[in-house]
Coordinates of C-alpha atoms in Angstrom, one line a residue:
X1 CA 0.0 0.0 0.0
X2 CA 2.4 2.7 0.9
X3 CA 3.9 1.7 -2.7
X4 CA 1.2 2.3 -4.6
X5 CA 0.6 5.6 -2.4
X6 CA 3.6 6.8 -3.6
X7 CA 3.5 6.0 -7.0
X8 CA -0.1 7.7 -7.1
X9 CA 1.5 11.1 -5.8
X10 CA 4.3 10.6 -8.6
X11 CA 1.9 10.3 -11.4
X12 CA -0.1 13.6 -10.1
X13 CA 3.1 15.2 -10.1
X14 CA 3.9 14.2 -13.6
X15 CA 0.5 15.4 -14.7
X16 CA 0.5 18.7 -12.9
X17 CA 3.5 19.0 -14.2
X18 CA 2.8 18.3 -17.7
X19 CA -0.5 20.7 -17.5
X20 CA 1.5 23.5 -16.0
X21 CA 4.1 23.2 -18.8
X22 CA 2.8 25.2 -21.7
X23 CA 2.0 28.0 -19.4
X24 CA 5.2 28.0 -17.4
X25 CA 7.0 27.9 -21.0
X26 CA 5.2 31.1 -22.3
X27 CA 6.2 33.2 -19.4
X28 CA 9.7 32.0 -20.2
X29 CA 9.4 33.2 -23.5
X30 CA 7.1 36.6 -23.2
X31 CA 7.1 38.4 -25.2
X32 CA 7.8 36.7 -28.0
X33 CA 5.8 39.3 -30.0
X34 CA 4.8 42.9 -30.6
X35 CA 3.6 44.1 -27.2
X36 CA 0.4 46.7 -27.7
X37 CA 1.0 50.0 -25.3
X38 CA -2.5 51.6 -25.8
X39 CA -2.6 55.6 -25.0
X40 CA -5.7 56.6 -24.6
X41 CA -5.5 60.3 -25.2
X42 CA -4.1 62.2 -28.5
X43 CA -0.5 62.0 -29.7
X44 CA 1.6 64.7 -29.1
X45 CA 0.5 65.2 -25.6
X46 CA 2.2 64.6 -22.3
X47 CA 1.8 60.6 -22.0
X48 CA 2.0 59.9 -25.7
X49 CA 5.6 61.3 -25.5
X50 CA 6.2 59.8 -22.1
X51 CA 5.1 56.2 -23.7
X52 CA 6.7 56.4 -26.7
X53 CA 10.0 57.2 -24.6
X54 CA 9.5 54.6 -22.5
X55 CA 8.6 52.0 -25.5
X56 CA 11.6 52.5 -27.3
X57 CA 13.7 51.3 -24.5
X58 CA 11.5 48.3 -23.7
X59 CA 11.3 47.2 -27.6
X60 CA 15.5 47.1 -27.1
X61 CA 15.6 45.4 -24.2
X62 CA 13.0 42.6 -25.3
X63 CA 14.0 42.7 -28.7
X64 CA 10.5 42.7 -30.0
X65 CA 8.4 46.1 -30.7
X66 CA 6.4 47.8 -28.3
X67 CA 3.8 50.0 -30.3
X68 CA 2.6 52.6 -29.0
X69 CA -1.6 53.2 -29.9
X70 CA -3.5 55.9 -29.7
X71 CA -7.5 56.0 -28.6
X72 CA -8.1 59.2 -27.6
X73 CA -11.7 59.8 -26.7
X74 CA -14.2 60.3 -23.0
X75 CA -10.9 61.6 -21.1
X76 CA -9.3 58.3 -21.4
X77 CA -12.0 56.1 -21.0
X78 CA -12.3 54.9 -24.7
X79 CA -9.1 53.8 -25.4
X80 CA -9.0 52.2 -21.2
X81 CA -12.3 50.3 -22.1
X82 CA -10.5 48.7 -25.0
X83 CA -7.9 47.6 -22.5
X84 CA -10.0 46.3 -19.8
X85 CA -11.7 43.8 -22.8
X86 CA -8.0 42.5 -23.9
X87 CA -7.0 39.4 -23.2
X88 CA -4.4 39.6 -20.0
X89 CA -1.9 37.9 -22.0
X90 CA 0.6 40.9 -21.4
X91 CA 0.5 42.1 -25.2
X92 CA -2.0 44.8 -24.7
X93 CA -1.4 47.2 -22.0
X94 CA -2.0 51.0 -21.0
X95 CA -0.8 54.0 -19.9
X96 CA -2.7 56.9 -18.1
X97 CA -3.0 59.9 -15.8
X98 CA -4.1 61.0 -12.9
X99 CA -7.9 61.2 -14.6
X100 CA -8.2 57.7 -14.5
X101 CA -8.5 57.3 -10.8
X102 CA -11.2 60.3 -11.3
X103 CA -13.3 59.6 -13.6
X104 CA -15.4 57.1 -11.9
X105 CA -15.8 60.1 -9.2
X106 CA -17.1 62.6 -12.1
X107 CA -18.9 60.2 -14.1
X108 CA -22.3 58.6 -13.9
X109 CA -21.3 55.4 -15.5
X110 CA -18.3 53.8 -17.0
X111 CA -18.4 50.6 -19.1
X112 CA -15.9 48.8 -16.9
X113 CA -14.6 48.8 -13.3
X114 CA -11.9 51.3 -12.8
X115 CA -10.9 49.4 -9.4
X116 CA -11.1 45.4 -10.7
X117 CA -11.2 45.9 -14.6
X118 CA -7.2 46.2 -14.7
X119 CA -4.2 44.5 -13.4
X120 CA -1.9 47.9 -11.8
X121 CA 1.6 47.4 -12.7
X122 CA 3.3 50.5 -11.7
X123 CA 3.0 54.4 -10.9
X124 CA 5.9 55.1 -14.0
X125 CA 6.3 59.1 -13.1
X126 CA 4.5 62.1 -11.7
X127 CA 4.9 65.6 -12.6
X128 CA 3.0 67.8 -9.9
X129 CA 0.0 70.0 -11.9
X130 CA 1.0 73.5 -12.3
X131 CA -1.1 77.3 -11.7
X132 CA -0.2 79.4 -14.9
X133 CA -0.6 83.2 -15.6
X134 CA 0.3 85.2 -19.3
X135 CA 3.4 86.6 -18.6
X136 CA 2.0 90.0 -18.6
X137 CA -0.2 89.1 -15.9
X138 CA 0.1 91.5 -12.8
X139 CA -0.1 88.8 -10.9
X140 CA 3.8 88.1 -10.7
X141 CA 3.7 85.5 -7.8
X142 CA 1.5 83.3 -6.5
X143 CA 0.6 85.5 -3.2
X144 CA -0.1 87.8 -5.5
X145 CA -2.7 85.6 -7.0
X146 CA -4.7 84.5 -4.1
X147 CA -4.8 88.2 -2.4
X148 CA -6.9 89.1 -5.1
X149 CA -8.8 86.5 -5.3
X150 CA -9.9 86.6 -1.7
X151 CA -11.2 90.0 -2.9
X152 CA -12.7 89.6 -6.2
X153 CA -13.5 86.7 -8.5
X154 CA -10.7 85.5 -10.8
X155 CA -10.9 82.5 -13.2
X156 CA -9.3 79.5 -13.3
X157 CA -9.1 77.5 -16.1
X158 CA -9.5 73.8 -16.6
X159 CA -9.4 70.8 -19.4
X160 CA -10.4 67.8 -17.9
X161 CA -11.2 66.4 -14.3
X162 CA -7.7 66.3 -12.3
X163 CA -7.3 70.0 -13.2
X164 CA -11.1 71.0 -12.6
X165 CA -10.5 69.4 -8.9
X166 CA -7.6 71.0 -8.5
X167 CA -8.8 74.4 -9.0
X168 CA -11.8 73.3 -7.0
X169 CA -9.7 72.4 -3.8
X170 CA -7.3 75.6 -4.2
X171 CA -10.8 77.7 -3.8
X172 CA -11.8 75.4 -1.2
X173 CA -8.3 75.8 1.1
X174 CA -7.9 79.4 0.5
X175 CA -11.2 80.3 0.8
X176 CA -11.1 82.3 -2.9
X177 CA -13.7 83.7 -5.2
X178 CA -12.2 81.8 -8.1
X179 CA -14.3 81.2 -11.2
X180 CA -13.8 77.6 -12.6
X181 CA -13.6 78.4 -16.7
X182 CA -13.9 74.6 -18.8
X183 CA -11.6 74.0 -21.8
X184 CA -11.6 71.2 -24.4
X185 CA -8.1 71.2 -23.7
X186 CA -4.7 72.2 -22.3
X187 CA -4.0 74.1 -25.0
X188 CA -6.6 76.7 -25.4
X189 CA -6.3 77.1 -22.1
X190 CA -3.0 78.8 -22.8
X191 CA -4.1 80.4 -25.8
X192 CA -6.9 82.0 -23.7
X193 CA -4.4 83.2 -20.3
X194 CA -2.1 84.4 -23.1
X195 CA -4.4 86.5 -24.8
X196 CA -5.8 87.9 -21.4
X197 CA -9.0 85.6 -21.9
X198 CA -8.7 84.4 -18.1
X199 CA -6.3 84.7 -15.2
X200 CA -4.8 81.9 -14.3
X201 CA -5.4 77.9 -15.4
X202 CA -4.0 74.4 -14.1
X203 CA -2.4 72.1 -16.4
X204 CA 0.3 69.7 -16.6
X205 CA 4.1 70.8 -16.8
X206 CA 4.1 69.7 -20.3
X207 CA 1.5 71.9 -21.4
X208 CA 2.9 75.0 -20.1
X209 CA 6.9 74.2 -20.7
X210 CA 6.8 75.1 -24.5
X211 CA 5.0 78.5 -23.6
X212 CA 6.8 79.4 -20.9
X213 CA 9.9 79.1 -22.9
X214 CA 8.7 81.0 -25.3
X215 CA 8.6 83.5 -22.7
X216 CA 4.3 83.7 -22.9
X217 CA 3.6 82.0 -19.3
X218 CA 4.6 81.8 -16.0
X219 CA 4.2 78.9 -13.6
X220 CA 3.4 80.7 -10.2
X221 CA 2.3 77.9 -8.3
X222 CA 3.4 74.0 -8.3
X223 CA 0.8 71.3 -6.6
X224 CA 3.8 69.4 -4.5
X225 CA 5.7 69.5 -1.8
X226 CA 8.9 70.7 -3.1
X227 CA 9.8 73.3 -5.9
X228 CA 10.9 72.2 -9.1
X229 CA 13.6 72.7 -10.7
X230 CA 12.4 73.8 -14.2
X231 CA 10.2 76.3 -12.6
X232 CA 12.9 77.9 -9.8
X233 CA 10.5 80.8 -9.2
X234 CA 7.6 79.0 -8.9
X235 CA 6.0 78.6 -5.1
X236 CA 4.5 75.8 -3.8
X237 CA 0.7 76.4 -2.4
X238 CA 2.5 75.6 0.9
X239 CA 4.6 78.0 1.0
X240 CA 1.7 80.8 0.1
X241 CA -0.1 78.9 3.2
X242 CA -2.1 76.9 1.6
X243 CA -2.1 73.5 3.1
X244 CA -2.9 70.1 1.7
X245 CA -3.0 71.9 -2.3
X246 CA -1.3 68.9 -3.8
X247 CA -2.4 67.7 -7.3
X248 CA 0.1 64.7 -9.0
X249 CA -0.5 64.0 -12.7
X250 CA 1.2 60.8 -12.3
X251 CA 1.8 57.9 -15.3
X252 CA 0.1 54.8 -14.3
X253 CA 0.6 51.7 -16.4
X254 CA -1.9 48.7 -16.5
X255 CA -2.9 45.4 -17.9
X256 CA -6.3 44.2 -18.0
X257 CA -7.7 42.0 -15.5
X258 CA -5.8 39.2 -14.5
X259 CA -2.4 39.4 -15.7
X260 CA 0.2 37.3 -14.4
X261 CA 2.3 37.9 -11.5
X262 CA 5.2 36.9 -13.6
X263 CA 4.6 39.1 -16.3
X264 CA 3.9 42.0 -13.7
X265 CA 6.8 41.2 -12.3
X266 CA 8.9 41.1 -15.7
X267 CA 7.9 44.4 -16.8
X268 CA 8.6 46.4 -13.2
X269 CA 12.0 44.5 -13.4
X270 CA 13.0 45.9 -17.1
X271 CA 11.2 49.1 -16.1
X272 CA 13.5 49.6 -13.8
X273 CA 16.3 48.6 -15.7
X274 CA 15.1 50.6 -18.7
X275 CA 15.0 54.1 -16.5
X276 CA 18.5 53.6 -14.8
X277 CA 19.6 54.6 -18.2
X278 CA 21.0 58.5 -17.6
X279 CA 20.0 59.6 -21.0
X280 CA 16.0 58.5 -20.4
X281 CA 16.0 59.7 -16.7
X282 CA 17.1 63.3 -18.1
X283 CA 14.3 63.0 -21.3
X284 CA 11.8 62.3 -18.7
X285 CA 13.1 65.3 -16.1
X286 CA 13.1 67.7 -19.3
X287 CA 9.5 67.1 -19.4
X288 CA 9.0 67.8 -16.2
X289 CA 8.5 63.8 -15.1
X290 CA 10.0 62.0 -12.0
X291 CA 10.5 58.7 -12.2
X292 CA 9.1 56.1 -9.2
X293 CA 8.4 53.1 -10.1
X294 CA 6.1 52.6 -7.2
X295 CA 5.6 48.9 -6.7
X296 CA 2.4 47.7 -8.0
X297 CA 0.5 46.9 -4.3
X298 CA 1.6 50.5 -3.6
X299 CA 0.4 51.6 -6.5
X300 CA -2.9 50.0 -5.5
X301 CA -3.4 51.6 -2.7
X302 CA -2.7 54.9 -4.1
X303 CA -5.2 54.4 -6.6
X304 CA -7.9 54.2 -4.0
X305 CA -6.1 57.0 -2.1
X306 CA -6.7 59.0 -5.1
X307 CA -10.3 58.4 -5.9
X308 CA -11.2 59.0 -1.8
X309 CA -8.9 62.4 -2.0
X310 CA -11.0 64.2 -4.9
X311 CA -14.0 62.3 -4.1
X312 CA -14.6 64.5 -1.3
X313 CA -13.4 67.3 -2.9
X314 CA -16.3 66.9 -5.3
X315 CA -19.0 66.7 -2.4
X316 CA -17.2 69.4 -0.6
X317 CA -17.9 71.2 -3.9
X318 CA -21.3 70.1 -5.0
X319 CA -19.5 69.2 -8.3
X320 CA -22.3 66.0 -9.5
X321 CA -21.1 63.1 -11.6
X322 CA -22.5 63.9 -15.1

């Protein structure tokens, strides 16, 4: 008996083995194909460029190409539902920002889950949003803005949901008589301060940095703790008093539901590998980005950090889901 015992655990062994075999052998191998990197939001803007930087050095290292997609549309949500109905083989994957964690806060409905419709891999970079005035503006710093806007009302711009929120909690700490002003986009946003349209508008490093080297804008005020050092001048809300006026447009990338630990685990290993290279980390400070690599538990929890943080800046705000 204890013979036969034995033998009967060998052959289930042998056949979990065998089952397990196929799998186990295409994580070896991944990828052993193009890898899809799906950014949902038009080219040319801050995460396109951020991807495709990002993709080149993963297409070297795995010596197959990473393409980079666009499917703009719905602040990110078209091109993310696409993602959340791939399969979670690891060759169709996405990167966002900081709207992603938002829009289930400022919309009625989404057609997936924003919390289990995607695997989180890693929090790539952030890049604090920014408060922008036309360089004109008499409005040189940033206490300069919010002492006149404790007096009078003075709009703010904004292009999508992070940046709405963020003007929302700036009026909310500094008890201001800002006017939110919606945009299509970043960039008539700048068009608008420029031309003396409106005051002041958030938006991401990126959006300003070509405008304020042309010498049009000024970044007055940076949503982080520390300055940066692109923008020397600018303050941080802290430093004008105005606690707890943080506001990351970070770089989250995801599979769909599902994927792998091993392939998880693969891509925040040649992430890392990919951004020790001097020459990206310097492309990715020029555009304002810090890498992180946050691990992707932390990035988890972040995620629903996020969501909590502007979902009660929405209520405090009466701002409705539409």
């Amino acid at each position: 008996m204890p013979m036969i015992r034995t033998l009967r655990a060998l052959a289930m062994g042998l056949a979990l083995a065998m089952a397990m075999a196929p799998w186990g052998h295409a994580l070896a191998k991944w990828p052993d194909k193009p890898v899809t990197l799906i950014v949902p939001y038009a080219p040319g803007g801050g995460t396109d460029i951020v991807s495709r930087l990002v993709a080149q050095k993963l297409s070297e290292r795995w010596g197959q190409p990473v393409v980079v997609e666009n499917r703009p549309g719905a602040n990110g949500v078209i091109g993310s539902s696409h993602v959340a109905k791939s399969a979670p083989d690891g060759y169709t994957l996405l990167m966002v920002v900081g709207s992603h964690a938002i829009n289930p806060v400022l919309m009625k409905s989404l057609p997936y889950d924003t919390t289990r419709g995607f695997t989180p891999i890693t929090r790539l970079a952030i890049s604090p949003m920014v408060l922008v005035v036309a360089n004109a503006s008499p409005y040189k710093t940033l206490n300069d803005l919010v002492e006149a806007a404790r007096k009078e009302p003075l709009g703010v711009g904004y292009s999508e949901g992070q940046t709405r929120l963020t003007g929302e909690l700036l009026r909310q700490v500094g008890k201001l008589k800002t006017t939110p002003v919606p945009y299509k986009g970043g960039a008539q946003i700048m068009v608008d301060i420029i031309g003396g349209h409106v005051a002041s508008g958030f938006t991401s490093v990126l959006t300003a940095l070509p405008h304020v080297n042309a010498g049009n804008l000024r970044v007055i005020g940076v949503a982080a703790d520390e300055r940066m050092a692109i923008f020397p001048n600018a303050m941080t809300f802290r430093e004008a008093g105005l606690q707890g006026v943080e506001s990351l447009n970070w770089y989250g990338l995801f599979g769909p539901a599902g994927l792998s630990t091993a392939v998880v685990e693969q891509i925040h290993r040649d992430l890392r590998t990919v951004t020790a290279d001097p020459a990206l980390a310097r492309q990715l400070q020029d555009q304002g980005a810090t890498v992180v690599l946050t691990p992707p538990d932390a990035f988890r929890a972040f995620l629903n950090g996020e969501t909590q943080k502007w979902t009660q800046v929405a209520q405090r705000g009466g701002i409705q889901p539409e």
